[in-house]
Coordinates of C-alpha atoms and ligand atoms in Angstrom, one line a residue:
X1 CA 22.8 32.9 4.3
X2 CA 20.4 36.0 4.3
X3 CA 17.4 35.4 3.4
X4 CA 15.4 31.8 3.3
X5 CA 12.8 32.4 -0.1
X6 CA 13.6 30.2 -2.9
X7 CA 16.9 31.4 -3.7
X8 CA 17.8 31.0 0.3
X9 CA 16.6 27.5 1.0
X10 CA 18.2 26.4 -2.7
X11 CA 21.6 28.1 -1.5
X12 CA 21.3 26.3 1.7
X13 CA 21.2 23.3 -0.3
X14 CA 23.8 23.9 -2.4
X15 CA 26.6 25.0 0.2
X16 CA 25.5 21.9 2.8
X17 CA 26.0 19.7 -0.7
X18 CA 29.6 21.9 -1.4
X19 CA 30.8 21.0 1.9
X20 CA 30.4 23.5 4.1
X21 CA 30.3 22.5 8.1
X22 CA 28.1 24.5 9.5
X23 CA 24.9 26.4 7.1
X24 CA 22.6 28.8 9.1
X25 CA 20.1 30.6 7.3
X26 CA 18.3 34.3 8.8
X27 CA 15.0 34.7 7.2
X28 CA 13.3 37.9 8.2
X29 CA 9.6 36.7 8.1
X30 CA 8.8 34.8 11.3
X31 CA 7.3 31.5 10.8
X32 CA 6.6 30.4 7.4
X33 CA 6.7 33.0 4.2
X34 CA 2.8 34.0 3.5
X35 CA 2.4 33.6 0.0
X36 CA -0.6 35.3 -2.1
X37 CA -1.5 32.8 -4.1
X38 CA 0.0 33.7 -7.4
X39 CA 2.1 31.8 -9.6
X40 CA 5.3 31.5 -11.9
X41 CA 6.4 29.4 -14.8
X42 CA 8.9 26.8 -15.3
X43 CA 10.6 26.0 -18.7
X44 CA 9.9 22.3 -19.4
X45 CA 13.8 21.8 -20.3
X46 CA 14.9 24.5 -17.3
X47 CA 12.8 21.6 -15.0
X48 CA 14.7 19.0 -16.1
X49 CA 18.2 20.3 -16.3
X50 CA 17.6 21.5 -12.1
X51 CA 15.3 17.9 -11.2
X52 CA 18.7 16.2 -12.7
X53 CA 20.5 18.5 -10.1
X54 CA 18.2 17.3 -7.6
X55 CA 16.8 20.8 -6.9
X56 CA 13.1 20.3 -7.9
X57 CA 11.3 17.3 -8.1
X58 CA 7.9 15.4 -9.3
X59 CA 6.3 16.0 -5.6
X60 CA 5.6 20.2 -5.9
X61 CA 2.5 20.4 -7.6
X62 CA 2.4 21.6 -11.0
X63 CA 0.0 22.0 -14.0
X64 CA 2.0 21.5 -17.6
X65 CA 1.0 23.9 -20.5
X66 CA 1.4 23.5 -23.8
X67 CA 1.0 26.5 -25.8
X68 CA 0.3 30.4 -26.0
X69 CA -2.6 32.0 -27.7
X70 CA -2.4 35.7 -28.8
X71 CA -5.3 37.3 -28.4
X72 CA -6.6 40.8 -29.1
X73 CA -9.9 42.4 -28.6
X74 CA -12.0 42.4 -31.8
X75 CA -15.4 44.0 -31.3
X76 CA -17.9 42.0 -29.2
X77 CA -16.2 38.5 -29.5
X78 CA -15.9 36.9 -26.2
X79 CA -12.3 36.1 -26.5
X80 CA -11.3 38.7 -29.4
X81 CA -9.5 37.6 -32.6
X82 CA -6.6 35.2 -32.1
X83 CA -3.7 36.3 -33.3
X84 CA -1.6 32.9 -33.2
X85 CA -0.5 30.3 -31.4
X86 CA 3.4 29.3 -30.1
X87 CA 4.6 27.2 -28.0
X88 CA 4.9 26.8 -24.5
X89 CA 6.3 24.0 -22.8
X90 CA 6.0 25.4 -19.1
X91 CA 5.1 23.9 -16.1
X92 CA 2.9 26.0 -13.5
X93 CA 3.3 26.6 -10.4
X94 CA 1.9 28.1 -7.2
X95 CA 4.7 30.2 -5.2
X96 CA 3.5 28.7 -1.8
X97 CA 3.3 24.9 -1.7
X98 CA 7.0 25.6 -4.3
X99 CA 8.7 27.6 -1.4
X100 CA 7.1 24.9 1.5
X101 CA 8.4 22.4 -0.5
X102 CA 11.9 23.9 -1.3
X103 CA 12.2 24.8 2.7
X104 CA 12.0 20.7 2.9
X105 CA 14.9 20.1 1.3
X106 CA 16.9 22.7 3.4
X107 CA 19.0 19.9 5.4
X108 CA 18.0 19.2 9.5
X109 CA 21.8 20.4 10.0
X110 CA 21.6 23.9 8.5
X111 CA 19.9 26.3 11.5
X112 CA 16.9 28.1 9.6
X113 CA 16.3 31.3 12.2
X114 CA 13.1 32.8 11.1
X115 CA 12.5 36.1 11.8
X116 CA 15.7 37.5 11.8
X117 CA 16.5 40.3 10.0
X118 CA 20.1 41.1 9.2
X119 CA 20.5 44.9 9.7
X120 CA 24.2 45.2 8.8
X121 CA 27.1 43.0 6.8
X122 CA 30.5 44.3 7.8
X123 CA 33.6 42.4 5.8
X124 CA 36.6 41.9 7.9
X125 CA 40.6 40.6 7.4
X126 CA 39.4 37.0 8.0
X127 CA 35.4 36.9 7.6
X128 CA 32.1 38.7 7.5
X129 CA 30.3 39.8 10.2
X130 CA 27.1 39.8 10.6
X131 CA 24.8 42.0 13.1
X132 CA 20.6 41.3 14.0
X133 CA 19.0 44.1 14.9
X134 CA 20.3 47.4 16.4
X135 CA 22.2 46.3 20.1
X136 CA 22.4 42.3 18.8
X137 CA 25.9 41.4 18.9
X138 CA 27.4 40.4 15.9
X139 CA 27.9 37.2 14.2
X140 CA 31.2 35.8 13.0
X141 CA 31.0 34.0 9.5
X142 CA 33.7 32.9 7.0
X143 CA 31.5 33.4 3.7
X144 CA 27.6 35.0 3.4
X145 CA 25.4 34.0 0.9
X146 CA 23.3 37.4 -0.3
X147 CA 19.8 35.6 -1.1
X148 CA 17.8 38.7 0.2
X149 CA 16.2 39.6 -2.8
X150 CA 15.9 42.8 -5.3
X151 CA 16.7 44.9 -2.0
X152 CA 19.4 43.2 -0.8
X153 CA 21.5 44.4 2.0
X154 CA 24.2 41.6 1.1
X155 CA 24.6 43.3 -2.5
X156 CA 24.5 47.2 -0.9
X157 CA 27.6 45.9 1.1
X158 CA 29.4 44.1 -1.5
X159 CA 28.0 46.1 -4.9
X160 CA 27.4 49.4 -3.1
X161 CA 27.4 51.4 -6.5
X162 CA 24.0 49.1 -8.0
X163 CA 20.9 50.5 -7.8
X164 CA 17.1 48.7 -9.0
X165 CA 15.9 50.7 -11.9
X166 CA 12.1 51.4 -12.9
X167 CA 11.0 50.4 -15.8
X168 CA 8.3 53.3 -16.3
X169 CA 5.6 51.0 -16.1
X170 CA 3.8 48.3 -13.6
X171 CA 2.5 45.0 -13.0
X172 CA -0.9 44.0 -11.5
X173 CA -1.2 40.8 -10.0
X174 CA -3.9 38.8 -8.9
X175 CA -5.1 35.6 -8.7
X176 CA -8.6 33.4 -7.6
X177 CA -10.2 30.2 -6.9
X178 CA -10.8 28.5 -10.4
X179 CA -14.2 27.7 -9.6
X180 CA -14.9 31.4 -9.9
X181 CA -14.1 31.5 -14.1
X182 CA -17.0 31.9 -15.6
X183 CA -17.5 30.1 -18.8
X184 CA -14.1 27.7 -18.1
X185 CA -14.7 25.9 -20.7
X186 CA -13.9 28.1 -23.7
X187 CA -10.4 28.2 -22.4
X188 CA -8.5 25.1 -22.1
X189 CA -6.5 24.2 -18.9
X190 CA -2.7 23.7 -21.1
X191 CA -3.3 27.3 -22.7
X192 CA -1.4 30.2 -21.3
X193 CA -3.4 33.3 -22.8
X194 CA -1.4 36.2 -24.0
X195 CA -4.2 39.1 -24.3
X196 CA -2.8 42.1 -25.7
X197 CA -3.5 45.6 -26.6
X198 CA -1.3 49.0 -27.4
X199 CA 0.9 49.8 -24.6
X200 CA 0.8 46.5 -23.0
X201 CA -0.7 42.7 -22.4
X202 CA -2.0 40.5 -19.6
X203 CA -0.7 37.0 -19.5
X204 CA -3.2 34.7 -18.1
X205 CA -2.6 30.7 -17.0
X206 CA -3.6 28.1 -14.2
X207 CA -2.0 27.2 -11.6
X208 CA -2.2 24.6 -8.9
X209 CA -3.5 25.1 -5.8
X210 CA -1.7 22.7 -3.6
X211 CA -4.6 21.5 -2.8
X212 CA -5.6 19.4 -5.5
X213 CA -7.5 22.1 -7.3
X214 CA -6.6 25.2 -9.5
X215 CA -6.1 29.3 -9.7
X216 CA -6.4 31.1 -11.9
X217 CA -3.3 33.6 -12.4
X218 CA -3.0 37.1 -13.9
X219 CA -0.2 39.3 -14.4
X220 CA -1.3 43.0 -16.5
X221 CA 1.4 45.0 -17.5
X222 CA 1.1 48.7 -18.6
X223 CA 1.9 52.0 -17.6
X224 CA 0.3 53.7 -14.2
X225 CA -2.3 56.4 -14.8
X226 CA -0.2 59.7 -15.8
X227 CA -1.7 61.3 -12.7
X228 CA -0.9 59.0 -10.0
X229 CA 1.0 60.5 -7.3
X230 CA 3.0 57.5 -6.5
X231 CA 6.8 57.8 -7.3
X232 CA 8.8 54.3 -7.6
X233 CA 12.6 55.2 -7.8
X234 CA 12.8 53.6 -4.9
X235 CA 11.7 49.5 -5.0
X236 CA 8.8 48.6 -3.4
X237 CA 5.9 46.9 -4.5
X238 CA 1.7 47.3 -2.9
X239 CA 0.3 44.7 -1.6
X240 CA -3.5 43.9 -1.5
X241 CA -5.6 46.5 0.2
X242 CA -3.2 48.9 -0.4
X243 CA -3.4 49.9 -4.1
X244 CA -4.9 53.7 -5.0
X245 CA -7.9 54.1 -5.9
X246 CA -6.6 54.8 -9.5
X247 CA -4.8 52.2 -9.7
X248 CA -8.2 50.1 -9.3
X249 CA -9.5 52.7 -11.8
X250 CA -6.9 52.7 -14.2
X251 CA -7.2 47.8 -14.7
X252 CA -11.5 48.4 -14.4
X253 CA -10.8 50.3 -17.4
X254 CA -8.5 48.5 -19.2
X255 CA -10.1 45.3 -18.5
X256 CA -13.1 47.1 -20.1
X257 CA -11.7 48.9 -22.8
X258 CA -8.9 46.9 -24.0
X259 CA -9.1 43.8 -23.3
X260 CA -11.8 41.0 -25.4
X261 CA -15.4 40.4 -22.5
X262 CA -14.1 37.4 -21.5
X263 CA -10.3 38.3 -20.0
X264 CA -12.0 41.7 -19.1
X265 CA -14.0 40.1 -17.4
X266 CA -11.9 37.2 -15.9
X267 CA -9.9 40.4 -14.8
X268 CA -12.9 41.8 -13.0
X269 CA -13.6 38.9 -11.0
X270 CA -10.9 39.6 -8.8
X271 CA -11.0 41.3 -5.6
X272 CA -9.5 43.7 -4.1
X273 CA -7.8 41.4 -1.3
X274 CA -6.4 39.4 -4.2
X275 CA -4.8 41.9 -5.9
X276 CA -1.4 43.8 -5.6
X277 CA 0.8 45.9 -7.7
X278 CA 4.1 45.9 -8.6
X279 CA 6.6 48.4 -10.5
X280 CA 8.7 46.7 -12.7
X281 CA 12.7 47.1 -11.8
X282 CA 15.5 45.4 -13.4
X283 CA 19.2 45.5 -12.5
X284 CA 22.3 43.2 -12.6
X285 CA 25.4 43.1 -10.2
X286 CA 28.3 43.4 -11.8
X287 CA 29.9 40.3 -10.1
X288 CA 28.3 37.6 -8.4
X289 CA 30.8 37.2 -5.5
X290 CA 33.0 39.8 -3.8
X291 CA 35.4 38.5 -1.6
X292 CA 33.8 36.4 0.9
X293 CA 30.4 37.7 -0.2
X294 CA 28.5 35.9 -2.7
X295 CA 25.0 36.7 -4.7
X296 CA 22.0 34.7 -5.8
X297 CA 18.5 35.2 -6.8
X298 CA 17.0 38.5 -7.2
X299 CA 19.9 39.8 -5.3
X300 CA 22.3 39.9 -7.7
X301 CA 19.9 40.3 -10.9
X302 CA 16.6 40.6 -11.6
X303 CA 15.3 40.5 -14.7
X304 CA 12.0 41.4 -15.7
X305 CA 9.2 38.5 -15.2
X306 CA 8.6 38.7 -19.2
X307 CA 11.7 36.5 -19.4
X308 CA 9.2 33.7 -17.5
X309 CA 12.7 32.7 -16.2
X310 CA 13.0 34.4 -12.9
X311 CA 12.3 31.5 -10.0
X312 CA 14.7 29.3 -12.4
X313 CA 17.4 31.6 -12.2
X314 CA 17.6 31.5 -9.0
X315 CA 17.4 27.8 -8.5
X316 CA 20.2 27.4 -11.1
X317 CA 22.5 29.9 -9.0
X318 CA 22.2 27.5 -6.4
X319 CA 23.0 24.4 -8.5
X320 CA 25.7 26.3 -10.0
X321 CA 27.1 26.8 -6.7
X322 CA 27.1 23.6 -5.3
X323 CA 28.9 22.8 -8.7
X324 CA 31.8 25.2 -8.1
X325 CA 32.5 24.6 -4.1
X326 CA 32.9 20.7 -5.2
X327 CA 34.7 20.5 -8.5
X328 CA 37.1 23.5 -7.6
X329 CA 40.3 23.1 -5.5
X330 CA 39.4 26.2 -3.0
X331 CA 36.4 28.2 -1.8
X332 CA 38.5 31.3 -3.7
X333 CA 38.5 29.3 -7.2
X334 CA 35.0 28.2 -7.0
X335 CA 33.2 32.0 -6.0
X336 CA 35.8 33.0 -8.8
X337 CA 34.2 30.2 -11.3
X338 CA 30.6 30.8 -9.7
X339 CA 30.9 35.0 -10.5
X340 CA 32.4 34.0 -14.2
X341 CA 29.4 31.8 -15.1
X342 CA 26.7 33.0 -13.6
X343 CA 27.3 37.0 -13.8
X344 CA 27.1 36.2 -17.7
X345 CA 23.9 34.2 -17.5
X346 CA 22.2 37.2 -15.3
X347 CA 23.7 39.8 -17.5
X348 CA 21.8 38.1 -20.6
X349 CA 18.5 37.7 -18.8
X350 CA 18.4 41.3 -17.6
X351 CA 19.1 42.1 -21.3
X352 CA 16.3 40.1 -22.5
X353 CA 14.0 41.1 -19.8
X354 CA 14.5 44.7 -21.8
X355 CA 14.2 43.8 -24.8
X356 CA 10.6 41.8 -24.2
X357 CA 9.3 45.2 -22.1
X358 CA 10.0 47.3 -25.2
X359 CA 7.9 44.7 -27.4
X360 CA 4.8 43.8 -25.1
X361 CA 5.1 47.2 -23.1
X362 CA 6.7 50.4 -24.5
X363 CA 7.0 50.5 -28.1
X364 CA 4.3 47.2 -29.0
X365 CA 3.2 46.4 -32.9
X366 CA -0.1 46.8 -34.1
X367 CA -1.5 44.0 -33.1
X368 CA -5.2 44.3 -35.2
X369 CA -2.8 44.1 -37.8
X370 CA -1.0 40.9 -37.0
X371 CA -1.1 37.4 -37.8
X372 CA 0.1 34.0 -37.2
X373 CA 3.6 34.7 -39.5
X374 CA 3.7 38.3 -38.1
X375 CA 3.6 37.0 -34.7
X376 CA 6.0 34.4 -35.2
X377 CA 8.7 37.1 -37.2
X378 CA 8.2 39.4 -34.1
X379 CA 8.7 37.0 -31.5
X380 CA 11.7 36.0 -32.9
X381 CA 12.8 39.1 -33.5
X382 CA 12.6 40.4 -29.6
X383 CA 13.4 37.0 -28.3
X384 CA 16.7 37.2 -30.6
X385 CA 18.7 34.8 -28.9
X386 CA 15.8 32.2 -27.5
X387 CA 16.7 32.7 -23.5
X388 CA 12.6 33.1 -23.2
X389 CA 12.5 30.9 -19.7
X390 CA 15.9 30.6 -18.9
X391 CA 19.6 30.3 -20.1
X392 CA 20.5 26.1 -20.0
X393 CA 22.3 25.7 -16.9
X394 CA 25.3 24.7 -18.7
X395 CA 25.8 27.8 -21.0
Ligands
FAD1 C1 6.7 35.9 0.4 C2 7.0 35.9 -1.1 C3 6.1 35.5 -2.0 C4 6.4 35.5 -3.4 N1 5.5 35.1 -4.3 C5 5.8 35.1 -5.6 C6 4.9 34.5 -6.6 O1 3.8 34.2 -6.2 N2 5.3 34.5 -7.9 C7 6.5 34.9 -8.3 O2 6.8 34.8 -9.5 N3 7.4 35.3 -7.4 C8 7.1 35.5 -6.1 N4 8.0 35.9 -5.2 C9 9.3 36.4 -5.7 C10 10.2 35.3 -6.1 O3 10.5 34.4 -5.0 C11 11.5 35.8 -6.6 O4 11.3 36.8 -7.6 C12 12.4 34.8 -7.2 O5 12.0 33.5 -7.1 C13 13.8 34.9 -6.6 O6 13.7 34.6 -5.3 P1 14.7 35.1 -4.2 O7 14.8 34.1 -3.1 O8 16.0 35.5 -4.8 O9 14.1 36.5 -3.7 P2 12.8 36.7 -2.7 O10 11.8 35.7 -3.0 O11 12.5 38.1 -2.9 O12 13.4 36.4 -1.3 C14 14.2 37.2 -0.5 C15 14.1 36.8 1.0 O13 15.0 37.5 1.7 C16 14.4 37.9 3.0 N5 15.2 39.1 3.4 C17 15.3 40.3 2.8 N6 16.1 41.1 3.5 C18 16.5 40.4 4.6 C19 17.3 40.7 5.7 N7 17.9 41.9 5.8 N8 17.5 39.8 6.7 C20 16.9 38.5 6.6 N9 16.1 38.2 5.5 C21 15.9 39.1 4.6 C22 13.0 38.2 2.6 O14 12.1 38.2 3.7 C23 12.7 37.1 1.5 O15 12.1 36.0 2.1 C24 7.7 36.0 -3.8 C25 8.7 36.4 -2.8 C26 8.3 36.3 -1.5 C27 9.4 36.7 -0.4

């Protein structure tokens, strides 16, 4: 396995549970992964399709939500006008105490080298071999597990032709210490806030601490400032205390401009050390496994986080995997079965990830103009085939 994140330590699972006799995982980062505090969303129904699997369980904290509220900016009303409400039946959680907890679960008998990077993946007749570092010697393996994320050396050596694409537009990030929310109680803890304006939104929603306490989590997507010098063809993201001073320019004046006081200012409350940047990519492999190489997680697809499914599809690669290496009669048959269903499911995500960037991002609605019908006929319309938070596992 390369790479131990959350598609890593599920893998690990998932191959130890398909049979295989000996699992060892290289993680790059040395100790434990240093999270930043943020969060992601999990599909009520995505929850209970991979708990059932015995991937996630009641034990990694989480916060339930129940709905989304549309808001747009509307003079000087704290909040702006709402738009509408929809449903959202998501769990949140924080990415740290999720990964600590998923790294649990790896079994005693996998080996779990932390930082280890994998500089080069070399297929031969009867294996793959792996090399650490520039003079290490090589390592022998009969199949690697790709979980190395959106710059994956796994895919370069078994999908050498794909390539991460920019979207033309970025994500902020930031989160901080609920206790810092002005005025909490005009915004309930189950609603996830969707505060929009032309050219782009922020989504907004709590998330545990893992401590027993809450965060508050942002995620503002729009284009960078036309003259930032920054280029992003190639994948990277900024983390905090890194970001351009227009970048810091170009969210002060959104946040005052475009967005209602309150999520302007709820925006503005974050500091510089909690907040990072990053360009939105997308991309999809065009097969899952390749020989005795296999995909999973943000190595093989990533689809843009407006799909709120990203974290889930990597856990379900890993259920699907353990799925195939015990119900098929070969390793052969069941990477053969584990490319068919799951290069479909990515494919479809990747898709929808567009498709929701042209409708919140690129090409958005009027939304002074909208309602609580309008928003529901438009959300249908760009969500098309419902995958909002994730394909079932079974389709
Ligand atoms: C430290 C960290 C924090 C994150 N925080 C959040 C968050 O708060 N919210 C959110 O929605 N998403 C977060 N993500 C991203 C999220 O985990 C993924 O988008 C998604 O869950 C899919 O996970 P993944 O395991 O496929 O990829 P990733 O999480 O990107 O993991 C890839 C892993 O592979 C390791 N790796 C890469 N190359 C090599 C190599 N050559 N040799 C050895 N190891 C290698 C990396 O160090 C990394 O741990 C975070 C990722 C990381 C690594």
């Amino acid at each position: 396995m390369v790479g131990g994140s959350i598609a890593g330590c599920a893998a690990a699972l998932a191959a130890h549970r398909g049979g295989a006799a000996e699992v060892t995982v290289f993680e790059r980062a040395p100790g434990h992964l240093a999270d930043r505090g943020v969060g992601l969303a999990m599909h009520n129904d995505r929850y209970a399709e991979l708990e059932a699997a015995g991937y996630v369980d009641a034990s990694m904290p989480w916060l339930q939500l129940g709905r989304r509220c549309w808001y747009v900016r509307d003079g000087s009303a704290p909040l702006g006008r709402r738009i509408g409400v929809l449903p959202f039946p998501f769990r949140t959680y924080n990415w740290g105490p999720l990964w600590r907890e998923l790294r649990e679960r790896v079994p005693g008998s996998a080996e779990f080298r932390s930082g280890t990077a994998v500089t080069s993946v070399e297929v031969t007749p009867d294996g793959v071999e792996l090399a650490m570092g520039p003079d290490g010697p090589g390592e022998r393996f009969d199949l690697v597990i790709g979980a190395d994320g959106y710059r994956s050396a796994v895919r370069t050596a078994a999908c050498p032709e794909v390539r991460p694409r920019y979207a033309g537009y970025l994500a902020w990030r930031g989160a901080f210490a609920a206790e810092r929310l002005m005025a909490p109680e005009l915004w309930p803890d189950e609603d996830c806030v969707y505060a929009v304006f032309p050219g782009g939104h922020v989504i907004i929603y709590r998330i545990p601490d893992g401590r027993g306490g809450l965060r508050i989590n942002w995620v503002l997507y729009t284009a960078p400032p036309p003259d930032l010098a920054l280029r992003f063809d190639n994948p990277t993201s900024l983390p905090p205390g890194t970001l351009a001073e227009t970048l810091h320019t170009r969210l002060a004046h959104i946040a005052d401009t475009r967005l209602a006081p309150y999520w302007g200012q709820l925006v503005r409350t974050t500091t510089a050390d909690e907040l990072f940047v990053q360009p939105m990519y997308d991309f999809t492999a065009p097969h899952y496994a390749n020989g005795r190489l296999v995909l999973a997680g943000d190595a093989a697809t990533v689809a843009r986080p407006h799909t709120g499914g990203g974290a889930v599809k990597a856990l379900q690669d890993a259920t699907a995997l353990e799925k195939c290496l015990t119900g098929e009669p070969d390793w052969r048959a069941a990477l053969s079965a584990y490319d068919t269903g799951r290069a479909t499911s990515g494919r479809s995500m990747v898709e929808l990830g567009r498709r929701l960037g042209v409708g919140l991002v690129e090409q958005t609605p009027d939304w002074s103009a909208m309602d609580q019908g309008g928003l529901e006929k438009w959300w249908q319309q760009v969500d098309g085939s419902g995958g909002f938070g994730g394909r079932r596992l079974t389709s």
